[in-house]
């Protein structure tokens, strides 16, 4: 890739949930665009090792942190380590998220709490920690990874849809609060992706989604990752409190 195309050259970027799927694709795209990359992951050491290998092959030397984004101590330690290593953070991507395909009749309180903790509380904790540096520096970007479920629901588990709608509200409110400090906050809402939520759905549910899209297919993680690069780059310097949905034309 030419230097002119390196939209994140030298930027210090943290991607939560970066060991696989869309998170890994975003981390790799950031590395190809010249960023310094760190990622967090929750449990799967093998996935994290493969992501690290791929990032190294792309020329990056990633910093890797294991733990839950809903754990305030882990979040604090992660940001402190990044500040020691890099002196700060330019871009935070709140990608970590989970879902469970459960009807409300089978949805237990602990299921609700788990999804809300990771998908909403995790974004809040990470954003709060990152903003302490970004506000001092009068610059920074936070990108929240939402989902088409926060905009146009065909059918989605109620706790998952609620969590993504909450993330949309967090994005809008936070963008207005911190914009005066030079920090941008946006939301990227992908549709069903081949290497994402679709993998946990039965084929007939995937087929139903595809049938409702104008493009007639699932999305690819690399397509969404390039949108993340754009939103986190100076090319999108006048975008904040924005919601960019890429769902194939639902």
PDB file of C-alpha atoms in Angstrom:
ATOM      1  CA  UNK A   1       0.000   0.000   0.000  1.00  0.00           C
ATOM      2  CA  UNK A   2       1.393   3.426  -0.912  1.00  0.00           C
ATOM      3  CA  UNK A   3       2.184   5.987   1.758  1.00  0.00           C
ATOM      4  CA  UNK A   4      -0.559   8.199   0.341  1.00  0.00           C
ATOM      5  CA  UNK A   5      -3.119   5.481   1.060  1.00  0.00           C
ATOM      6  CA  UNK A   6      -2.034   4.945   4.680  1.00  0.00           C
ATOM      7  CA  UNK A   7      -4.933   6.747   6.303  1.00  0.00           C
ATOM      8  CA  UNK A   8      -3.919   5.945   9.897  1.00  0.00           C
ATOM      9  CA  UNK A   9      -0.156   6.358   9.645  1.00  0.00           C
ATOM     10  CA  UNK A  10       1.338   6.499  13.145  1.00  0.00           C
ATOM     11  CA  UNK A  11      -2.026   6.479  14.911  1.00  0.00           C
ATOM     12  CA  UNK A  12      -2.189   4.566  18.198  1.00  0.00           C
ATOM     13  CA  UNK A  13      -5.258   2.331  17.980  1.00  0.00           C
ATOM     14  CA  UNK A  14      -6.969  -0.079  20.377  1.00  0.00           C
ATOM     15  CA  UNK A  15      -9.557  -2.572  19.124  1.00  0.00           C
ATOM     16  CA  UNK A  16     -11.562  -4.442  21.738  1.00  0.00           C
ATOM     17  CA  UNK A  17     -12.561  -7.983  20.844  1.00  0.00           C
ATOM     18  CA  UNK A  18      -9.807  -7.995  18.241  1.00  0.00           C
ATOM     19  CA  UNK A  19      -8.798 -11.649  18.210  1.00  0.00           C
ATOM     20  CA  UNK A  20     -11.269 -12.868  15.585  1.00  0.00           C
ATOM     21  CA  UNK A  21     -14.047 -11.952  13.184  1.00  0.00           C
ATOM     22  CA  UNK A  22     -14.688  -8.291  12.542  1.00  0.00           C
ATOM     23  CA  UNK A  23     -12.386  -7.152  15.339  1.00  0.00           C
ATOM     24  CA  UNK A  24      -9.428  -8.969  13.811  1.00  0.00           C
ATOM     25  CA  UNK A  25     -10.284  -7.608  10.362  1.00  0.00           C
ATOM     26  CA  UNK A  26     -10.360  -4.057  11.739  1.00  0.00           C
ATOM     27  CA  UNK A  27      -7.028  -4.522  13.513  1.00  0.00           C
ATOM     28  CA  UNK A  28      -5.458  -5.860  10.302  1.00  0.00           C
ATOM     29  CA  UNK A  29      -6.887  -3.026   8.212  1.00  0.00           C
ATOM     30  CA  UNK A  30      -5.545  -0.508  10.712  1.00  0.00           C
ATOM     31  CA  UNK A  31      -2.099  -2.114  10.515  1.00  0.00           C
ATOM     32  CA  UNK A  32      -2.145  -1.973   6.710  1.00  0.00           C
ATOM     33  CA  UNK A  33      -2.981   1.716   6.959  1.00  0.00           C
ATOM     34  CA  UNK A  34       0.084   2.386   9.105  1.00  0.00           C
ATOM     35  CA  UNK A  35      -1.385   2.339  12.606  1.00  0.00           C
ATOM     36  CA  UNK A  36       0.157   1.004  15.770  1.00  0.00           C
ATOM     37  CA  UNK A  37      -2.314  -1.622  16.928  1.00  0.00           C
ATOM     38  CA  UNK A  38      -3.370  -3.125  20.243  1.00  0.00           C
ATOM     39  CA  UNK A  39      -6.283  -5.440  20.846  1.00  0.00           C
ATOM     40  CA  UNK A  40      -8.127  -7.043  23.720  1.00  0.00           C
ATOM     41  CA  UNK A  41      -9.734 -10.461  23.894  1.00  0.00           C
ATOM     42  CA  UNK A  42     -11.695 -12.323  26.527  1.00  0.00           C
ATOM     43  CA  UNK A  43     -10.890 -16.039  26.510  1.00  0.00           C
ATOM     44  CA  UNK A  44      -9.600 -17.716  23.332  1.00  0.00           C
ATOM     45  CA  UNK A  45      -5.803 -17.807  23.419  1.00  0.00           C
ATOM     46  CA  UNK A  46      -5.562 -19.649  20.093  1.00  0.00           C
ATOM     47  CA  UNK A  47      -7.543 -16.951  18.279  1.00  0.00           C
ATOM     48  CA  UNK A  48      -5.424 -14.253  19.901  1.00  0.00           C
ATOM     49  CA  UNK A  49      -2.223 -16.012  18.837  1.00  0.00           C
ATOM     50  CA  UNK A  50      -3.453 -16.264  15.240  1.00  0.00           C
ATOM     51  CA  UNK A  51      -4.459 -12.596  15.204  1.00  0.00           C
ATOM     52  CA  UNK A  52      -1.032 -11.674  16.555  1.00  0.00           C
ATOM     53  CA  UNK A  53       0.646 -13.767  13.853  1.00  0.00           C
ATOM     54  CA  UNK A  54      -1.397 -12.138  11.097  1.00  0.00           C
ATOM     55  CA  UNK A  55      -0.711  -8.663  12.438  1.00  0.00           C
ATOM     56  CA  UNK A  56       3.006  -9.390  12.589  1.00  0.00           C
ATOM     57  CA  UNK A  57       2.867 -10.560   8.967  1.00  0.00           C
ATOM     58  CA  UNK A  58       1.243  -7.220   8.129  1.00  0.00           C
ATOM     59  CA  UNK A  59       4.196  -5.426   9.702  1.00  0.00           C
ATOM     60  CA  UNK A  60       2.658  -4.599  13.072  1.00  0.00           C
ATOM     61  CA  UNK A  61       3.927  -5.410  16.552  1.00  0.00           C
ATOM     62  CA  UNK A  62       0.606  -5.600  18.392  1.00  0.00           C
ATOM     63  CA  UNK A  63       0.074  -5.139  22.091  1.00  0.00           C
ATOM     64  CA  UNK A  64      -2.341  -7.785  23.367  1.00  0.00           C
ATOM     65  CA  UNK A  65      -4.464  -7.724  26.516  1.00  0.00           C
ATOM     66  CA  UNK A  66      -6.601 -10.553  27.883  1.00  0.00           C
ATOM     67  CA  UNK A  67      -9.657  -9.812  29.995  1.00  0.00           C
ATOM     68  CA  UNK A  68     -13.260  -8.668  29.995  1.00  0.00           C
ATOM     69  CA  UNK A  69     -14.129  -5.165  28.834  1.00  0.00           C
ATOM     70  CA  UNK A  70     -16.814  -5.197  31.537  1.00  0.00           C
ATOM     71  CA  UNK A  71     -14.109  -5.513  34.225  1.00  0.00           C
ATOM     72  CA  UNK A  72     -13.179  -2.009  35.359  1.00  0.00           C
ATOM     73  CA  UNK A  73      -9.817  -3.132  36.754  1.00  0.00           C
ATOM     74  CA  UNK A  74      -8.870  -4.790  33.446  1.00  0.00           C
ATOM     75  CA  UNK A  75      -9.859  -1.667  31.529  1.00  0.00           C
ATOM     76  CA  UNK A  76      -7.826   0.572  33.831  1.00  0.00           C
ATOM     77  CA  UNK A  77      -4.765  -1.683  33.582  1.00  0.00           C
ATOM     78  CA  UNK A  78      -5.057  -1.920  29.790  1.00  0.00           C
ATOM     79  CA  UNK A  79      -5.153   1.840  29.261  1.00  0.00           C
ATOM     80  CA  UNK A  80      -2.334   2.368  31.765  1.00  0.00           C
ATOM     81  CA  UNK A  81      -0.170  -0.134  29.875  1.00  0.00           C
ATOM     82  CA  UNK A  82      -0.922   1.590  26.566  1.00  0.00           C
ATOM     83  CA  UNK A  83       0.024   4.954  28.013  1.00  0.00           C
ATOM     84  CA  UNK A  84       3.321   3.537  29.257  1.00  0.00           C
ATOM     85  CA  UNK A  85       4.075   1.932  25.896  1.00  0.00           C
ATOM     86  CA  UNK A  86       2.782   4.605  23.531  1.00  0.00           C
ATOM     87  CA  UNK A  87       2.293   7.735  25.588  1.00  0.00           C
ATOM     88  CA  UNK A  88      -1.410   7.820  24.790  1.00  0.00           C
ATOM     89  CA  UNK A  89      -4.166   6.631  22.483  1.00  0.00           C
ATOM     90  CA  UNK A  90      -5.580   8.177  19.311  1.00  0.00           C
ATOM     91  CA  UNK A  91      -8.319   5.700  18.348  1.00  0.00           C
ATOM     92  CA  UNK A  92     -10.550   3.383  20.374  1.00  0.00           C
ATOM     93  CA  UNK A  93     -12.779   0.872  18.607  1.00  0.00           C
ATOM     94  CA  UNK A  94     -15.407  -0.611  20.923  1.00  0.00           C
ATOM     95  CA  UNK A  95     -15.963  -3.824  18.995  1.00  0.00           C
ATOM     96  CA  UNK A  96     -16.209  -6.419  21.783  1.00  0.00           C
ATOM     97  CA  UNK A  97     -19.694  -7.854  21.939  1.00  0.00           C
ATOM     98  CA  UNK A  98     -21.683 -11.017  22.432  1.00  0.00           C
ATOM     99  CA  UNK A  99     -25.097 -12.341  21.553  1.00  0.00           C
ATOM    100  CA  UNK A 100     -27.254 -15.302  22.481  1.00  0.00           C
ATOM    101  CA  UNK A 101     -30.010 -16.603  20.218  1.00  0.00           C
ATOM    102  CA  UNK A 102     -32.728 -16.959  22.857  1.00  0.00           C
ATOM    103  CA  UNK A 103     -36.442 -16.103  22.844  1.00  0.00           C
ATOM    104  CA  UNK A 104     -37.563 -13.944  25.745  1.00  0.00           C
ATOM    105  CA  UNK A 105     -39.390 -16.914  27.287  1.00  0.00           C
ATOM    106  CA  UNK A 106     -36.009 -18.602  27.842  1.00  0.00           C
ATOM    107  CA  UNK A 107     -34.056 -15.439  28.631  1.00  0.00           C
ATOM    108  CA  UNK A 108     -32.781 -15.471  32.203  1.00  0.00           C
ATOM    109  CA  UNK A 109     -31.761 -12.372  34.120  1.00  0.00           C
ATOM    110  CA  UNK A 110     -28.112 -13.411  34.024  1.00  0.00           C
ATOM    111  CA  UNK A 111     -28.301 -13.689  30.225  1.00  0.00           C
ATOM    112  CA  UNK A 112     -29.624 -10.139  30.007  1.00  0.00           C
ATOM    113  CA  UNK A 113     -26.934  -8.864  32.382  1.00  0.00           C
ATOM    114  CA  UNK A 114     -24.117 -10.604  30.506  1.00  0.00           C
ATOM    115  CA  UNK A 115     -25.039  -9.122  27.130  1.00  0.00           C
ATOM    116  CA  UNK A 116     -25.597  -5.652  28.590  1.00  0.00           C
ATOM    117  CA  UNK A 117     -22.325  -5.797  30.538  1.00  0.00           C
ATOM    118  CA  UNK A 118     -20.181  -6.629  27.523  1.00  0.00           C
ATOM    119  CA  UNK A 119     -22.023  -4.707  24.816  1.00  0.00           C
ATOM    120  CA  UNK A 120     -22.864  -1.528  26.740  1.00  0.00           C
ATOM    121  CA  UNK A 121     -20.968  -1.336  30.027  1.00  0.00           C
ATOM    122  CA  UNK A 122     -17.766  -2.406  28.287  1.00  0.00           C
ATOM    123  CA  UNK A 123     -18.046   0.440  25.777  1.00  0.00           C
ATOM    124  CA  UNK A 124     -18.740   2.891  28.607  1.00  0.00           C
ATOM    125  CA  UNK A 125     -15.754   1.741  30.683  1.00  0.00           C
ATOM    126  CA  UNK A 126     -13.344   1.727  27.744  1.00  0.00           C
ATOM    127  CA  UNK A 127     -14.531   5.110  26.487  1.00  0.00           C
ATOM    128  CA  UNK A 128     -14.278   6.701  29.913  1.00  0.00           C
ATOM    129  CA  UNK A 129     -10.725   5.445  30.378  1.00  0.00           C
ATOM    130  CA  UNK A 130      -9.603   6.471  26.881  1.00  0.00           C
ATOM    131  CA  UNK A 131     -11.168   9.922  27.137  1.00  0.00           C
ATOM    132  CA  UNK A 132      -9.022  10.893  30.097  1.00  0.00           C
ATOM    133  CA  UNK A 133      -6.079  11.096  27.688  1.00  0.00           C
ATOM    134  CA  UNK A 134      -7.960  12.197  24.575  1.00  0.00           C
ATOM    135  CA  UNK A 135      -9.499  15.204  26.313  1.00  0.00           C
ATOM    136  CA  UNK A 136      -6.092  16.327  27.580  1.00  0.00           C
ATOM    137  CA  UNK A 137      -4.710  16.011  24.048  1.00  0.00           C
ATOM    138  CA  UNK A 138      -7.746  17.773  22.522  1.00  0.00           C
ATOM    139  CA  UNK A 139      -8.089  15.038  19.897  1.00  0.00           C
ATOM    140  CA  UNK A 140      -9.144  11.430  19.466  1.00  0.00           C
ATOM    141  CA  UNK A 141     -11.667   9.107  17.875  1.00  0.00           C
ATOM    142  CA  UNK A 142     -14.028   6.578  19.423  1.00  0.00           C
ATOM    143  CA  UNK A 143     -15.810   4.189  17.074  1.00  0.00           C
ATOM    144  CA  UNK A 144     -18.569   2.008  18.486  1.00  0.00           C
ATOM    145  CA  UNK A 145     -19.466  -1.103  16.518  1.00  0.00           C
ATOM    146  CA  UNK A 146     -23.221  -1.424  16.549  1.00  0.00           C
ATOM    147  CA  UNK A 147     -25.428  -3.598  14.403  1.00  0.00           C
ATOM    148  CA  UNK A 148     -28.303  -3.338  11.980  1.00  0.00           C
ATOM    149  CA  UNK A 149     -30.448  -4.537  14.910  1.00  0.00           C
ATOM    150  CA  UNK A 150     -30.273  -1.037  16.408  1.00  0.00           C
ATOM    151  CA  UNK A 151     -31.797   0.452  13.252  1.00  0.00           C
ATOM    152  CA  UNK A 152     -33.877  -2.100  11.337  1.00  0.00           C
ATOM    153  CA  UNK A 153     -34.827  -5.281  13.136  1.00  0.00           C
ATOM    154  CA  UNK A 154     -35.923  -8.263  11.057  1.00  0.00           C
ATOM    155  CA  UNK A 155     -35.605 -10.581  14.032  1.00  0.00           C
ATOM    156  CA  UNK A 156     -33.049 -10.388  16.820  1.00  0.00           C
ATOM    157  CA  UNK A 157     -32.838 -11.502  20.458  1.00  0.00           C
ATOM    158  CA  UNK A 158     -34.398  -8.782  22.581  1.00  0.00           C
ATOM    159  CA  UNK A 159     -31.406  -8.319  24.900  1.00  0.00           C
ATOM    160  CA  UNK A 160     -29.017  -8.066  21.944  1.00  0.00           C
ATOM    161  CA  UNK A 161     -31.214  -5.567  20.083  1.00  0.00           C
ATOM    162  CA  UNK A 162     -31.660  -3.538  23.276  1.00  0.00           C
ATOM    163  CA  UNK A 163     -27.912  -3.468  23.901  1.00  0.00           C
ATOM    164  CA  UNK A 164     -27.169  -2.204  20.403  1.00  0.00           C
ATOM    165  CA  UNK A 165     -29.870   0.458  20.676  1.00  0.00           C
ATOM    166  CA  UNK A 166     -28.308   1.545  23.971  1.00  0.00           C
ATOM    167  CA  UNK A 167     -24.924   1.757  22.249  1.00  0.00           C
ATOM    168  CA  UNK A 168     -26.444   4.044  19.632  1.00  0.00           C
ATOM    169  CA  UNK A 169     -27.720   6.346  22.382  1.00  0.00           C
ATOM    170  CA  UNK A 170     -24.350   6.277  24.116  1.00  0.00           C
ATOM    171  CA  UNK A 171     -22.677   7.264  20.849  1.00  0.00           C
ATOM    172  CA  UNK A 172     -24.927  10.256  20.239  1.00  0.00           C
ATOM    173  CA  UNK A 173     -24.784  11.584  23.807  1.00  0.00           C
ATOM    174  CA  UNK A 174     -21.040  11.083  24.182  1.00  0.00           C
ATOM    175  CA  UNK A 175     -20.299  12.741  20.835  1.00  0.00           C
ATOM    176  CA  UNK A 176     -22.129  15.862  21.930  1.00  0.00           C
ATOM    177  CA  UNK A 177     -20.425  15.882  25.325  1.00  0.00           C
ATOM    178  CA  UNK A 178     -16.828  15.535  24.136  1.00  0.00           C
ATOM    179  CA  UNK A 179     -16.950  17.187  20.720  1.00  0.00           C
ATOM    180  CA  UNK A 180     -15.857  20.513  22.191  1.00  0.00           C
ATOM    181  CA  UNK A 181     -12.650  18.761  23.281  1.00  0.00           C
ATOM    182  CA  UNK A 182     -11.800  17.729  19.722  1.00  0.00           C
ATOM    183  CA  UNK A 183     -12.913  14.114  20.165  1.00  0.00           C
ATOM    184  CA  UNK A 184     -15.166  12.459  17.583  1.00  0.00           C
ATOM    185  CA  UNK A 185     -17.538   9.584  18.417  1.00  0.00           C
ATOM    186  CA  UNK A 186     -19.333   7.595  15.720  1.00  0.00           C
ATOM    187  CA  UNK A 187     -21.180   4.312  15.297  1.00  0.00           C
ATOM    188  CA  UNK A 188     -20.691   1.742  12.546  1.00  0.00           C
ATOM    189  CA  UNK A 189     -23.569  -0.704  12.147  1.00  0.00           C
ATOM    190  CA  UNK A 190     -22.829  -3.739   9.983  1.00  0.00           C
ATOM    191  CA  UNK A 191     -25.423  -6.205   8.814  1.00  0.00           C
ATOM    192  CA  UNK A 192     -24.937  -9.955   8.967  1.00  0.00           C
ATOM    193  CA  UNK A 193     -21.373 -10.894   8.063  1.00  0.00           C
ATOM    194  CA  UNK A 194     -19.936 -14.179   6.859  1.00  0.00           C
ATOM    195  CA  UNK A 195     -17.457 -14.177   9.767  1.00  0.00           C
ATOM    196  CA  UNK A 196     -19.681 -12.746  12.437  1.00  0.00           C
ATOM    197  CA  UNK A 197     -23.081 -13.172  14.041  1.00  0.00           C
ATOM    198  CA  UNK A 198     -24.261 -15.172  11.016  1.00  0.00           C
ATOM    199  CA  UNK A 199     -22.036 -18.086  12.042  1.00  0.00           C
ATOM    200  CA  UNK A 200     -24.243 -18.679  15.066  1.00  0.00           C
ATOM    201  CA  UNK A 201     -27.497 -18.592  13.106  1.00  0.00           C
ATOM    202  CA  UNK A 202     -29.208 -21.514  11.389  1.00  0.00           C
ATOM    203  CA  UNK A 203     -29.062 -21.452   7.604  1.00  0.00           C
ATOM    204  CA  UNK A 204     -32.736 -20.573   7.184  1.00  0.00           C
ATOM    205  CA  UNK A 205     -32.220 -17.411   9.268  1.00  0.00           C
ATOM    206  CA  UNK A 206     -29.245 -16.421   7.119  1.00  0.00           C
ATOM    207  CA  UNK A 207     -31.293 -17.071   3.988  1.00  0.00           C
ATOM    208  CA  UNK A 208     -34.116 -14.904   5.347  1.00  0.00           C
ATOM    209  CA  UNK A 209     -31.695 -12.033   5.908  1.00  0.00           C
ATOM    210  CA  UNK A 210     -30.196 -12.344   2.425  1.00  0.00           C
ATOM    211  CA  UNK A 211     -33.669 -12.398   0.879  1.00  0.00           C
ATOM    212  CA  UNK A 212     -34.431  -9.025   2.480  1.00  0.00           C
ATOM    213  CA  UNK A 213     -31.274  -7.295   1.224  1.00  0.00           C
ATOM    214  CA  UNK A 214     -30.987  -5.409  -2.009  1.00  0.00           C
ATOM    215  CA  UNK A 215     -27.561  -6.924  -2.690  1.00  0.00           C
ATOM    216  CA  UNK A 216     -28.705 -10.474  -1.995  1.00  0.00           C
ATOM    217  CA  UNK A 217     -25.737 -11.594   0.087  1.00  0.00           C
ATOM    218  CA  UNK A 218     -24.058 -11.476   3.478  1.00  0.00           C
ATOM    219  CA  UNK A 219     -21.361  -8.914   4.141  1.00  0.00           C
ATOM    220  CA  UNK A 220     -17.638  -9.515   4.513  1.00  0.00           C
ATOM    221  CA  UNK A 221     -15.556  -8.392   7.461  1.00  0.00           C
ATOM    222  CA  UNK A 222     -12.958  -6.763   5.209  1.00  0.00           C
ATOM    223  CA  UNK A 223     -15.655  -4.525   3.707  1.00  0.00           C
ATOM    224  CA  UNK A 224     -16.688  -3.275   7.139  1.00  0.00           C
ATOM    225  CA  UNK A 225     -13.073  -2.932   8.282  1.00  0.00           C
ATOM    226  CA  UNK A 226     -12.331  -0.452   5.496  1.00  0.00           C
ATOM    227  CA  UNK A 227     -15.302   1.645   6.626  1.00  0.00           C
ATOM    228  CA  UNK A 228     -13.838   1.602  10.143  1.00  0.00           C
ATOM    229  CA  UNK A 229     -10.526   2.874   8.743  1.00  0.00           C
ATOM    230  CA  UNK A 230     -12.313   5.757   7.033  1.00  0.00           C
ATOM    231  CA  UNK A 231     -14.344   6.735  10.108  1.00  0.00           C
ATOM    232  CA  UNK A 232     -11.231   6.728  12.309  1.00  0.00           C
ATOM    233  CA  UNK A 233      -9.103   8.687   9.838  1.00  0.00           C
ATOM    234  CA  UNK A 234      -8.787  12.400   9.183  1.00  0.00           C
ATOM    235  CA  UNK A 235     -10.827  11.826   6.017  1.00  0.00           C
ATOM    236  CA  UNK A 236     -13.869  11.787   8.336  1.00  0.00           C
ATOM    237  CA  UNK A 237     -12.763  14.793  10.397  1.00  0.00           C
ATOM    238  CA  UNK A 238     -16.208  16.453  10.211  1.00  0.00           C
ATOM    239  CA  UNK A 239     -18.152  13.324  11.159  1.00  0.00           C
ATOM    240  CA  UNK A 240     -19.301  12.914  14.748  1.00  0.00           C
ATOM    241  CA  UNK A 241     -22.476  11.536  16.344  1.00  0.00           C
ATOM    242  CA  UNK A 242     -22.935   9.777  13.002  1.00  0.00           C
ATOM    243  CA  UNK A 243     -24.398   6.330  12.404  1.00  0.00           C
ATOM    244  CA  UNK A 244     -23.097   4.543   9.325  1.00  0.00           C
ATOM    245  CA  UNK A 245     -25.092   1.396   8.528  1.00  0.00           C
ATOM    246  CA  UNK A 246     -23.726  -1.129   6.016  1.00  0.00           C
ATOM    247  CA  UNK A 247     -26.293  -3.922   5.777  1.00  0.00           C
ATOM    248  CA  UNK A 248     -26.545  -4.769   2.088  1.00  0.00           C
ATOM    249  CA  UNK A 249     -29.658  -2.674   1.565  1.00  0.00           C
ATOM    250  CA  UNK A 250     -32.233  -3.950   4.052  1.00  0.00           C
TER     251      UNK A 250
END
